[in-house]
Tab-separated table of C-alpha atoms in Angstrom:
chain	number	residue	atom	x	y	z
A	1	MET	CA	0.000	0.000	0.000
A	2	ALA	CA	1.401	3.369	-0.988
A	3	GLY	CA	2.367	5.691	1.851
A	4	ARG	CA	0.416	8.836	2.533
A	5	ARG	CA	1.708	12.020	0.938
A	6	ASN	CA	1.629	15.596	2.113
A	7	GLU	CA	0.508	18.672	0.206
A	8	ILE	CA	3.676	18.849	-1.954
A	9	GLY	CA	3.665	15.164	-2.839
A	10	LEU	CA	6.353	13.928	-0.434
A	11	LYS	CA	5.753	10.734	1.505
A	12	GLU	CA	4.981	11.198	5.167
A	13	GLY	CA	7.527	9.719	7.517
A	14	LEU	CA	10.563	11.002	5.614
A	15	SER	CA	13.397	12.288	7.729
A	16	LEU	CA	14.242	15.986	7.718
A	17	ARG	CA	17.388	15.253	5.737
A	18	GLU	CA	15.387	13.411	3.074
A	19	ARG	CA	12.819	16.196	2.906
A	20	ILE	CA	15.502	18.859	2.376
A	21	THR	CA	17.113	16.767	-0.362
A	22	ALA	CA	13.789	16.080	-2.097
A	23	VAL	CA	12.636	19.715	-2.053
A	24	SER	CA	16.018	20.876	-3.409
A	25	LEU	CA	15.875	18.333	-6.244
A	26	ILE	CA	12.272	19.135	-7.162
A	27	THR	CA	12.947	22.883	-7.229
A	28	THR	CA	16.126	22.505	-9.270
A	29	ALA	CA	14.508	20.111	-11.760
A	30	ALA	CA	11.579	22.494	-12.275
A	31	VAL	CA	13.891	25.461	-12.899
A	32	LEU	CA	16.050	23.442	-15.293
A	33	ALA	CA	12.995	22.197	-17.222
A	34	VAL	CA	11.655	25.729	-17.666
A	35	ALA	CA	15.092	26.985	-18.725
A	36	CYS	CA	15.382	24.205	-21.330
A	37	ILE	CA	11.935	24.933	-22.767
A	38	VAL	CA	12.638	28.671	-22.990
A	39	PHE	CA	16.001	27.998	-24.654
A	40	LEU	CA	14.442	25.734	-27.280
A	41	MET	CA	11.740	28.295	-28.035
A	42	GLN	CA	14.332	31.055	-28.411
A	43	GLN	CA	16.487	28.791	-30.583
A	44	SER	CA	13.527	28.058	-32.857
A	45	VAL	CA	12.737	31.757	-33.292
A	46	SER	CA	16.407	32.599	-33.839
A	47	GLU	CA	16.945	29.892	-36.482
A	48	ARG	CA	13.776	30.934	-38.295
A	49	ARG	CA	14.769	34.612	-38.291
A	50	THR	CA	18.283	33.765	-39.507
A	51	LEU	CA	16.941	31.692	-42.407
A	52	ILE	CA	14.465	34.375	-43.476
A	53	GLU	CA	17.099	37.127	-43.311
A	54	HIS	CA	19.527	35.030	-45.368
A	55	HIS	CA	16.865	34.498	-48.022
A	56	ARG	CA	15.991	38.187	-47.963
A	57	SER	CA	19.611	39.024	-48.785
A	58	LEU	CA	19.584	36.528	-51.669
A	59	ALA	CA	16.300	37.927	-52.971
A	60	GLU	CA	17.539	41.531	-52.803
A	61	VAL	CA	20.602	40.649	-54.865
A	62	ALA	CA	18.507	38.717	-57.403
A	63	ALA	CA	16.022	41.609	-57.631
A	64	LEU	CA	18.751	43.945	-58.850
A	65	GLU	CA	19.089	41.746	-61.927
A	66	ALA	CA	15.466	40.629	-62.303
A	67	GLY	CA	14.024	44.170	-62.364
A	68	PRO	CA	15.794	45.417	-65.497
A	69	GLN	CA	15.285	42.046	-67.208
A	70	LEU	CA	11.547	42.107	-66.515
A	71	ALA	CA	11.297	45.734	-67.692
A	72	ALA	CA	13.070	44.795	-70.927
A	73	GLY	CA	10.715	41.872	-71.524
A	74	GLU	CA	13.475	39.276	-71.222
A	75	ARG	CA	11.185	36.564	-69.867
A	76	SER	CA	13.625	33.716	-70.560
A	77	GLU	CA	16.326	35.445	-68.500
A	78	VAL	CA	13.836	36.121	-65.712
A	79	GLU	CA	12.829	32.445	-65.746
A	80	ARG	CA	16.471	31.380	-65.610
A	81	LEU	CA	17.071	33.677	-62.649
A	82	ALA	CA	14.056	32.241	-60.795
A	83	GLN	CA	15.309	28.683	-61.323
A	84	SER	CA	18.797	29.616	-60.164
A	85	LEU	CA	17.465	31.272	-57.019
A	86	ASN	CA	15.222	28.292	-56.269
A	87	ARG	CA	18.298	26.045	-56.102
A	88	ALA	CA	19.603	27.945	-53.072
A	89	ALA	CA	19.531	26.026	-49.791
A	90	GLY	CA	16.227	26.231	-47.950
A	91	VAL	CA	14.255	27.856	-50.780
A	92	ARG	CA	10.887	26.235	-51.559
A	93	ALA	CA	9.754	28.393	-54.449
A	94	VAL	CA	10.401	31.649	-56.285
A	95	PHE	CA	7.703	33.730	-57.986
A	96	ILE	CA	8.346	36.796	-60.101
A	97	LEU	CA	5.257	38.948	-60.675
A	98	ASP	CA	4.835	41.779	-63.146
A	99	ALA	CA	3.504	45.247	-62.315
A	100	ASN	CA	-0.107	43.974	-62.549
A	101	GLY	CA	0.516	41.082	-60.174
A	102	ARG	CA	0.520	38.472	-62.944
A	103	LEU	CA	2.998	35.613	-62.809
A	104	ALA	CA	5.946	36.339	-65.095
A	105	ALA	CA	8.268	33.501	-64.013
A	106	SER	CA	8.492	30.887	-61.293
A	107	ALA	CA	10.416	27.883	-60.009
A	108	ALA	CA	9.452	25.563	-57.167
A	109	ASP	CA	10.268	22.306	-55.441
A	110	ARG	CA	8.198	19.208	-56.083
A	111	GLY	CA	4.736	19.292	-54.609
A	112	ILE	CA	4.417	23.070	-54.965
A	113	GLU	CA	2.372	24.696	-57.711
A	114	ALA	CA	4.798	26.901	-59.638
A	115	ASP	CA	2.256	28.219	-62.127
A	116	VAL	CA	0.180	30.187	-59.609
A	117	ALA	CA	0.957	33.153	-57.377
A	118	PRO	CA	1.939	32.451	-53.737
A	119	ARG	CA	-0.960	31.718	-51.404
A	120	PRO	CA	-1.887	33.829	-48.334
A	121	GLU	CA	-1.236	30.891	-45.983
A	122	ASP	CA	2.425	31.006	-47.008
A	123	GLN	CA	2.747	34.557	-45.670
A	124	ALA	CA	4.870	33.531	-42.665
A	125	SER	CA	7.635	32.125	-44.880
A	126	GLN	CA	7.499	34.768	-47.629
A	127	VAL	CA	10.154	37.280	-48.582
A	128	ARG	CA	8.838	40.011	-50.896
A	129	ILE	CA	11.186	42.348	-52.754
A	130	PRO	CA	9.931	45.024	-55.213
A	131	LEU	CA	11.467	44.976	-58.683
A	132	GLN	CA	12.516	48.192	-60.363
A	133	SER	CA	13.747	49.110	-63.813
A	134	ARG	CA	17.046	50.902	-64.301
A	135	ALA	CA	15.063	54.165	-64.330
A	136	GLY	CA	13.701	53.393	-60.861
A	137	GLN	CA	10.165	52.545	-61.986
A	138	ARG	CA	8.433	49.683	-60.179
A	139	VAL	CA	7.924	46.845	-62.649
A	140	GLY	CA	6.944	43.945	-60.426
A	141	GLU	CA	7.794	41.926	-57.360
A	142	LEU	CA	9.969	38.947	-56.431
A	143	VAL	CA	8.445	36.541	-53.905
A	144	LEU	CA	10.593	33.854	-52.276
A	145	LEU	CA	9.168	31.084	-50.083
A	146	SER	CA	11.483	29.687	-47.421
A	147	ASN	CA	11.410	26.013	-46.505
A	148	LEU	CA	10.978	26.221	-42.742
A	149	ASP	CA	10.748	22.427	-42.534
A	150	GLN	CA	14.515	22.222	-42.880
A	151	LEU	CA	14.809	23.740	-39.395
A	152	GLY	CA	13.558	20.431	-37.952
A	153	PRO	CA	16.951	18.648	-37.909
A	154	LEU	CA	18.658	21.730	-36.458
A	155	LEU	CA	16.109	21.983	-33.662
A	156	ALA	CA	16.317	18.223	-33.030
A	157	ARG	CA	20.077	18.515	-32.590
A	158	SER	CA	19.622	21.464	-30.241
A	159	ALA	CA	17.031	19.488	-28.254
A	160	ALA	CA	19.437	16.548	-27.902
A	161	ILE	CA	22.146	18.853	-26.571
A	162	VAL	CA	19.701	20.535	-24.186
A	163	PHE	CA	18.446	17.217	-22.795
A	164	ALA	CA	22.014	15.987	-22.304
A	165	LEU	CA	22.818	19.166	-20.393
A	166	PHE	CA	19.567	18.782	-18.425
A	167	PHE	CA	20.465	15.299	-17.199
A	168	GLY	CA	24.036	16.352	-16.471
A	169	ALA	CA	22.812	19.357	-14.484
A	170	SER	CA	20.298	17.124	-12.680
A	171	GLY	CA	23.112	14.836	-11.558
A	172	LEU	CA	25.056	17.830	-10.281
A	173	ALA	CA	21.902	19.115	-8.567
A	174	MET	CA	21.482	15.767	-6.783
A	175	PHE	CA	25.027	15.984	-5.476
A	176	MET	CA	24.537	19.588	-4.352
A	177	ALA	CA	21.202	18.756	-2.706
A	178	ARG	CA	22.799	16.009	-0.634
A	179	TRP	CA	25.708	18.273	0.271
A	180	LEU	CA	23.333	21.070	1.307
A	181	SER	CA	21.155	18.749	3.384
A	182	ASN	CA	24.227	17.367	5.148
A	183	ARG	CA	25.473	20.878	5.941
A	184	LEU	CA	22.080	21.915	7.299
A	185	MET	CA	21.665	18.724	9.291
A	186	ARG	CA	25.086	19.133	10.920
A	187	SER	CA	24.058	22.588	12.116
A	188	ILE	CA	20.680	21.317	13.312
A	189	ASP	CA	22.262	18.325	15.052
A	190	ALA	CA	24.751	20.608	16.791
A	191	MET	CA	21.936	22.831	18.041
A	192	THR	CA	19.902	19.811	19.121
A	193	ASN	CA	22.813	18.319	21.049
A	194	ALA	CA	23.471	21.673	22.707
A	195	MET	CA	19.826	21.942	23.776
A	196	LYS	CA	19.871	18.387	25.132
A	197	ALA	CA	23.049	19.091	27.085
A	198	MET	CA	21.497	22.288	28.444
A	199	ALA	CA	18.363	20.435	29.485
A	200	LEU	CA	20.332	17.717	31.257
A	201	SER	CA	22.609	20.135	33.079
A	202	GLY	CA	19.872	22.558	33.992
A	203	ASP	CA	22.297	25.402	33.338
A	204	PRO	CA	21.117	27.712	30.517
A	205	THR	CA	24.570	29.309	30.355
């Protein structure tokens, strides 16, 4: 039959030393778990932002070439540029739209419709760069879709490292909890022995 537990889940009948050790371990484990979760969330946001910013830089460079080509009606060159950009790491699709929003050129990975404009649900992974002619007139827009799924392996590796650190820190916390409980119990035992000696002698001094 399982022993009765108190309000924080510890079994009744535990010694003071065991209670101190258990509370220290529970508190440390909770703090470590929260820290690991926060770190993984921050890592996910950071990796996503880094990927999007990298693709934005690629798109801005490509737009410098695509704008004049689109203004000059060089559709084959625009198509070639879209295909070249789509081969960059982490790029799902590239759409080049004319000034009226019509699709002028595109390139996409398998499973993605390359003959239609990007969908609203892809907004989170989109990079949009306006295209201009050499005279500075807006002639269209370049839309690049990032493949956020490729962040999965990176985040999995980060999670493995975090969990390894968590268990290592938990082992250290167990050692520190026992050390702390022993230090506290030595002080308590010393005070207890002094009180017993005082009671037996009857001399409070």
